PDB file of C-alpha atoms in Angstrom:
ATOM      1  CA  MET A  27     108.281 110.162 105.607  1.00  0.00           C
ATOM      2  CA  THR A  28     105.358 108.766 108.347  1.00  0.00           C
ATOM      3  CA  THR A  29     104.876 105.386 109.845  1.00  0.00           C
ATOM      4  CA  LYS A  30     101.983 104.689 107.801  1.00  0.00           C
ATOM      5  CA  ASP A  31     104.314 106.358 104.378  1.00  0.00           C
ATOM      6  CA  MET A  32     106.595 103.163 105.519  1.00  0.00           C
ATOM      7  CA  MET A  33     104.587 100.483 106.170  1.00  0.00           C
ATOM      8  CA  LYS A  34     103.426 100.439 103.298  1.00  0.00           C
ATOM      9  CA  TRP A  35     106.440 100.737 101.821  1.00  0.00           C
ATOM     10  CA  MET A  36     107.225  97.617 103.254  1.00  0.00           C
ATOM     11  CA  ILE A  37     105.171  95.748 102.525  1.00  0.00           C
ATOM     12  CA  LEU A  38     104.827  96.837  98.881  1.00  0.00           C
ATOM     13  CA  ILE A  39     108.587  96.224  98.419  1.00  0.00           C
ATOM     14  CA  LEU A  40     108.418  92.508 100.758  1.00  0.00           C
ATOM     15  CA  THR A  41     105.492  90.837  98.239  1.00  0.00           C
ATOM     16  CA  SER A  42     107.247  92.627  95.261  1.00  0.00           C
ATOM     17  CA  ILE A  43     110.151  90.015  96.329  1.00  0.00           C
ATOM     18  CA  TRP A  44     107.481  87.362  97.444  1.00  0.00           C
ATOM     19  CA  ILE A  45     105.940  87.430  93.749  1.00  0.00           C
ATOM     20  CA  GLN A  46     109.066  87.713  92.236  1.00  0.00           C
ATOM     21  CA  ILE A  47     110.522  84.185  94.281  1.00  0.00           C
ATOM     22  CA  GLU A  48     107.345  82.337  93.321  1.00  0.00           C
ATOM     23  CA  VAL A  49     107.017  83.612  89.775  1.00  0.00           C
ATOM     24  CA  ILE A  50     110.400  82.084  89.548  1.00  0.00           C
ATOM     25  CA  GLN A  51     109.821  78.479  91.439  1.00  0.00           C
ATOM     26  CA  ILE A  52     106.505  77.908  89.436  1.00  0.00           C
ATOM     27  CA  LYS A  53     107.414  79.308  86.362  1.00  0.00           C
ATOM     28  CA  GLY A  54     110.941  78.206  86.472  1.00  0.00           C
ATOM     29  CA  HIS A  55     112.478  81.726  84.766  1.00  0.00           C
ATOM     30  CA  TRP A  56     111.204  85.636  85.774  1.00  0.00           C
ATOM     31  CA  ILE A  57     108.645  87.058  84.029  1.00  0.00           C
ATOM     32  CA  PHE A  58     108.486  90.423  82.720  1.00  0.00           C
ATOM     33  CA  GLY A  59     104.933  90.930  82.481  1.00  0.00           C
ATOM     34  CA  GLY A  60     103.314  90.510  85.893  1.00  0.00           C
ATOM     35  CA  ASN A  61     106.544  90.878  88.127  1.00  0.00           C
ATOM     36  CA  VAL A  62     106.873  94.609  86.681  1.00  0.00           C
ATOM     37  CA  ALA A  63     102.997  95.148  86.598  1.00  0.00           C
ATOM     38  CA  PHE A  64     102.672  93.415  90.986  1.00  0.00           C
ATOM     39  CA  PRO A  65     104.483  96.149  92.285  1.00  0.00           C
ATOM     40  CA  PHE A  66     102.470  99.175  90.298  1.00  0.00           C
ATOM     41  CA  LEU A  67      99.605  97.259  91.496  1.00  0.00           C
ATOM     42  CA  MET A  68     100.459  96.864  94.676  1.00  0.00           C
ATOM     43  CA  ALA A  69     101.215 100.637  94.864  1.00  0.00           C
ATOM     44  CA  ILE A  70      97.657 102.102  93.444  1.00  0.00           C
ATOM     45  CA  LEU A  71      95.994  99.454  96.000  1.00  0.00           C
ATOM     46  CA  LEU A  72      98.200 101.590  98.991  1.00  0.00           C
ATOM     47  CA  TRP A  73      98.098 104.919  98.843  1.00  0.00           C
ATOM     48  CA  TRP A  74      95.805 105.685  95.983  1.00  0.00           C
ATOM     49  CA  CYS A  75      93.042 103.612  96.430  1.00  0.00           C
ATOM     50  CA  PRO A  76      91.773 105.143 100.656  1.00  0.00           C
ATOM     51  CA  ARG A  77      92.746 108.688  99.231  1.00  0.00           C
ATOM     52  CA  VAL A  78      90.153 108.171  97.214  1.00  0.00           C
ATOM     53  CA  ILE A  79      87.986 105.555  98.815  1.00  0.00           C
ATOM     54  CA  LYS A  80      88.183 108.303 102.127  1.00  0.00           C
ATOM     55  CA  ASP A  81      87.515 110.924  99.807  1.00  0.00           C
ATOM     56  CA  PHE A  82      84.594 109.763  98.233  1.00  0.00           C
ATOM     57  CA  LYS A  83      82.802 108.633 101.399  1.00  0.00           C
ATOM     58  CA  GLY A  84      83.702 112.632 103.126  1.00  0.00           C
ATOM     59  CA  GLU A  85      80.872 113.503 100.037  1.00  0.00           C
ATOM     60  CA  ILE A  86      78.437 111.667 100.701  1.00  0.00           C
ATOM     61  CA  TRP A  87      77.604 111.761 104.154  1.00  0.00           C
ATOM     62  CA  ASN A  88      78.949 115.336 103.609  1.00  0.00           C
ATOM     63  CA  THR A  89      76.166 116.448 101.365  1.00  0.00           C
ATOM     64  CA  LYS A  90      74.216 120.095 101.936  1.00  0.00           C
ATOM     65  CA  LYS A  91      71.282 119.726 100.873  1.00  0.00           C
TER      66      LYS A  91
END
């Protein structure tokens, strides 16, 4: 596992825990929908989006005319 992946995992875990605590503090109980969806969306943001953006930028600037 690379350092970059370890940082992403730490961000994912800490933000997920933080969201859980905030939701319980505000609502008074745990909510299934957003608490399950948030880690999934955060993982997409951290792992999938940078790769797609990098590929997209590479395709734009490396086009052969």
